């Protein structure tokens, strides 16, 4: 019995394969599905001749066969229609270029600047928006760099008059944050800074910095290292290693120079890192007790750390840019790469 | 500071390779910038930070190395006697300004034969970057490079009164220094006088008048301590930095004066045949005490986060020549060496400990956050503007914040005075920019030079003005520039070139994007750098928020742009004040709307905005949208007239609009236009 159904199915598949047009499709449909004389109806009539217990199985099998036939015929019809439609349409040339909607770009330094701000906000920092035209006190005096301090030599400054200048670093955030907030303090400021350095491949009279300050109870140099590590890994890569060397900045004690493993050679040594495997990335340290006191913070209760980093420096390292001037020439061939 | 390894080995044993030494020194804060070979020995160029003048000599470096490797320091031998029973050459030293010169040590030698110094000394001077002159001067320089203390030798016979007077200069006095330069002095500068007049600028440079010459046989040697701030001021004021001033301004060692003069005397005896003729005089009116600091073990842990044992603390500081006396439980009174000008507070001592403990050995920890992150108030607006405008095809530019004279002539400030930099680097940094336009136009021009004719730039940056109090202030400005085609040339390209309405369109999109609720763009009065026929002001609320238009014909010509350029300059604070109006939901209409297009012919001089406002003022609340969909001028239109096609959209929130009601609205509008402007429907 099931043999005869299998046989029917085979016959149907053969008929289906032989369809070569609408006429033959209709013929096959009628042959199997015609209400009175179709093969399936005819077969179903044999139900009566079967023993009672075999009838339900046979009925079910026949209904399945009918569903299969209907489905296959419909598919064959759809295929035929689609084929016919496609021969009538003229195909578009999808390989031609799309409409030239213009795509602009965000400046690489600005993109980094907002990335940096995001990282710090996620670590509980408040972002200060500070003036570029600054009073001497916030840029120098309040940072333990009184007039006639030799450390001022390293930051040749543009002045408007004796006490008003273009900030030479964003470290002014230290003094502003300590004046405006009470500990615990976590603050950063980013933006343009200025030094009287003539333009060349590695110097610019204007560049970008981010400066960081944390003042809390019980902050240690170990905390500075921990937070630096988190920041640098997020900024560069989770594989980055860092090292701290003693360094000098008048507003921190102890002070540190921070190197990261060279991102071009992973620390193996290459021309960028002068074969040392390390590149200097920022300056850091524990906030100098005098700086705390000048800003009215009790240095017997609170301690803190600070660091400052050139954003252009990060951009140069991250993107492999070989000339800082490119950042400020606005050459579209450069800007479009970001 | 150039340090010769051969020379260094005279004071401390060095078993390490130069490379290893370089690495080790870097890790205690003495960065070796480069390594060269001079006269067969390695010379390290060490970046000595301004707080460590004690490292500006071979013995200074040897002290650090001795401490680093726990090795003994060998001092040079000094044989000379510094005083004799009766002086052959009497002389006097008088300090008139104890503040600026707390100690002055001198002695006089005679029988000197000035000549060349021995080869070994010349080689060492050269390896440290100094040019040999004659044996007497070379010896003072040698001792400077060896012991770090600046010395000066005067030709005794030219000292007119046979004495030394340390006093401030007379205001306006002129003096010729050793380098042959005539210098004008002021009343703050400390001078060495001979009782008649100046013979040296104290701690900076000697005078031409008392220079050692080949005929010199008697010299007075000076080994003094001068106050750092005064020397730095003088050096800066005169623009004269010397090996001596460099060390004095960072802080010399007042207790090194006698050893340095003894060493000098000894070398002059050996190498220039001199004999002591006037005994050592040590004028020391203001005794300076060494710095004493209390150090608590607990504070080293509190600052570093590392556990330093008392053994480590004691042995490290003792290796560095600090003297420790116990002061209660786990605390010491530390007496600092007089050469450590950087020692003042406990933190300074803790840094010494950290340097030798190794920064790398301090365990990294992460402090728990006790604060909430807060973005700067402008973060959201700045970033939104950046995202919106860059997505419209504009590239973000950053120009220098400076301006030159020409910028101000071409792009005069629209408000306020310009701020001048007192000490510009070049004429291009003479002023602060008062506008972003000059920088953007120049950036466009640069791109033209590279064959890039389609330029879209924007810049979010500061401009600067002089406040009414004479103090410069800054404000944030958004600048936009567009020139060239509307899009890149392309087979689907609508061939339009960029014009005023593209600029206005992008500005409108931007303001809508940051949800400024309403703004208007109106014809502008005279804006110096814009074309008067194509210039406008942006108004937000009642405030003028900025200007936009095409670059004036004269500037277009001057910059040889050969195509119009469009510029906008918008005050950021003004956008900020109105931006991010909170959205309020308007229920969606339930009934269909009806659209009608009408064409009207009006005078060219009638602003579209006037018609627009007039129609809105009719108060037809069912009129929900009015679009200008076509503008036509030409054959079928009378001279001086323009045909405008308006698309009006009507919507009733309560019910479906009937054809008759829509026609009523149209009639009302047309009769208003006809009555007010004397025009009507265009007959086509
Ligand atoms: Zn490398």
JSON list of N, CA and C and ligand atoms in Angstrom, two decimals, chain A residues 262-275 277-279, ligand 1:
[
{"chain": "A", "resi": 262, "resn": "UNK", "atom": "N", "xyz": [56.67, 50.40, 23.19]},
{"chain": "A", "resi": 262, "resn": "UNK", "atom": "CA", "xyz": [56.51, 50.96, 21.84]},
{"chain": "A", "resi": 262, "resn": "UNK", "atom": "C", "xyz": [55.40, 50.23, 21.09]},
{"chain": "A", "resi": 263, "resn": "UNK", "atom": "N", "xyz": [54.42, 51.00, 20.56]},
{"chain": "A", "resi": 263, "resn": "UNK", "atom": "CA", "xyz": [53.29, 50.34, 19.91]},
{"chain": "A", "resi": 263, "resn": "UNK", "atom": "C", "xyz": [53.62, 49.92, 18.48]},
{"chain": "A", "resi": 264, "resn": "UNK", "atom": "N", "xyz": [54.79, 50.35, 17.99]},
{"chain": "A", "resi": 264, "resn": "UNK", "atom": "CA", "xyz": [55.15, 49.97, 16.62]},
{"chain": "A", "resi": 264, "resn": "UNK", "atom": "C", "xyz": [55.88, 48.63, 16.59]},
{"chain": "A", "resi": 265, "resn": "UNK", "atom": "N", "xyz": [56.66, 48.37, 17.64]},
{"chain": "A", "resi": 265, "resn": "UNK", "atom": "CA", "xyz": [57.46, 47.15, 17.62]},
{"chain": "A", "resi": 265, "resn": "UNK", "atom": "C", "xyz": [57.13, 46.26, 18.83]},
{"chain": "A", "resi": 266, "resn": "UNK", "atom": "N", "xyz": [56.06, 46.62, 19.57]},
{"chain": "A", "resi": 266, "resn": "UNK", "atom": "CA", "xyz": [55.68, 45.90, 20.79]},
{"chain": "A", "resi": 266, "resn": "UNK", "atom": "C", "xyz": [56.85, 45.77, 21.76]},
{"chain": "A", "resi": 267, "resn": "UNK", "atom": "N", "xyz": [57.74, 46.73, 21.76]},
{"chain": "A", "resi": 267, "resn": "UNK", "atom": "CA", "xyz": [58.83, 46.74, 22.73]},
{"chain": "A", "resi": 267, "resn": "UNK", "atom": "C", "xyz": [60.08, 46.03, 22.28]},
{"chain": "A", "resi": 268, "resn": "UNK", "atom": "N", "xyz": [60.10, 45.57, 21.00]},
{"chain": "A", "resi": 268, "resn": "UNK", "atom": "CA", "xyz": [61.29, 44.84, 20.54]},
{"chain": "A", "resi": 268, "resn": "UNK", "atom": "C", "xyz": [62.42, 45.79, 20.13]},
{"chain": "A", "resi": 269, "resn": "UNK", "atom": "N", "xyz": [62.07, 47.03, 19.82]},
{"chain": "A", "resi": 269, "resn": "UNK", "atom": "CA", "xyz": [63.08, 47.99, 19.38]},
{"chain": "A", "resi": 269, "resn": "UNK", "atom": "C", "xyz": [62.90, 48.33, 17.91]},
{"chain": "A", "resi": 270, "resn": "UNK", "atom": "N", "xyz": [62.76, 49.63, 17.60]},
{"chain": "A", "resi": 270, "resn": "UNK", "atom": "CA", "xyz": [62.59, 50.08, 16.22]},
{"chain": "A", "resi": 270, "resn": "UNK", "atom": "C", "xyz": [63.01, 51.55, 16.17]},
{"chain": "A", "resi": 271, "resn": "UNK", "atom": "N", "xyz": [63.06, 52.15, 14.98]},
{"chain": "A", "resi": 271, "resn": "UNK", "atom": "CA", "xyz": [63.52, 53.55, 14.91]},
{"chain": "A", "resi": 271, "resn": "UNK", "atom": "C", "xyz": [62.66, 54.52, 15.75]},
{"chain": "A", "resi": 272, "resn": "UNK", "atom": "N", "xyz": [61.34, 54.30, 15.80]},
{"chain": "A", "resi": 272, "resn": "UNK", "atom": "CA", "xyz": [60.48, 55.23, 16.56]},
{"chain": "A", "resi": 272, "resn": "UNK", "atom": "C", "xyz": [60.90, 55.30, 18.02]},
{"chain": "A", "resi": 273, "resn": "UNK", "atom": "N", "xyz": [61.21, 54.14, 18.60]},
{"chain": "A", "resi": 273, "resn": "UNK", "atom": "CA", "xyz": [61.57, 54.14, 20.03]},
{"chain": "A", "resi": 273, "resn": "UNK", "atom": "C", "xyz": [63.07, 54.17, 20.21]},
{"chain": "A", "resi": 274, "resn": "UNK", "atom": "N", "xyz": [63.80, 54.52, 19.18]},
{"chain": "A", "resi": 274, "resn": "UNK", "atom": "CA", "xyz": [65.27, 54.54, 19.19]},
{"chain": "A", "resi": 274, "resn": "UNK", "atom": "C", "xyz": [65.83, 53.23, 19.75]},
{"chain": "A", "resi": 275, "resn": "UNK", "atom": "N", "xyz": [65.23, 52.14, 19.33]},
{"chain": "A", "resi": 275, "resn": "UNK", "atom": "CA", "xyz": [65.65, 50.78, 19.71]},
{"chain": "A", "resi": 275, "resn": "UNK", "atom": "C", "xyz": [65.48, 50.46, 21.20]},
{"chain": "A", "resi": 277, "resn": "UNK", "atom": "N", "xyz": [62.54, 50.23, 22.84]},
{"chain": "A", "resi": 277, "resn": "UNK", "atom": "CA", "xyz": [61.32, 49.50, 23.16]},
{"chain": "A", "resi": 277, "resn": "UNK", "atom": "C", "xyz": [60.31, 50.31, 23.95]},
{"chain": "A", "resi": 278, "resn": "UNK", "atom": "N", "xyz": [60.71, 51.52, 24.33]},
{"chain": "A", "resi": 278, "resn": "UNK", "atom": "CA", "xyz": [59.82, 52.38, 25.13]},
{"chain": "A", "resi": 278, "resn": "UNK", "atom": "C", "xyz": [59.66, 53.74, 24.47]},
{"chain": "A", "resi": 279, "resn": "UNK", "atom": "N", "xyz": [58.48, 54.32, 24.60]},
{"chain": "A", "resi": 279, "resn": "UNK", "atom": "CA", "xyz": [58.30, 55.70, 24.16]},
{"chain": "A", "resi": 279, "resn": "UNK", "atom": "C", "xyz": [57.70, 56.52, 25.31]},
{"chain": "C", "resi": 1, "resn": "LIG", "atom": "ZN1", "xyz": [59.69, 50.58, 18.74]}
]
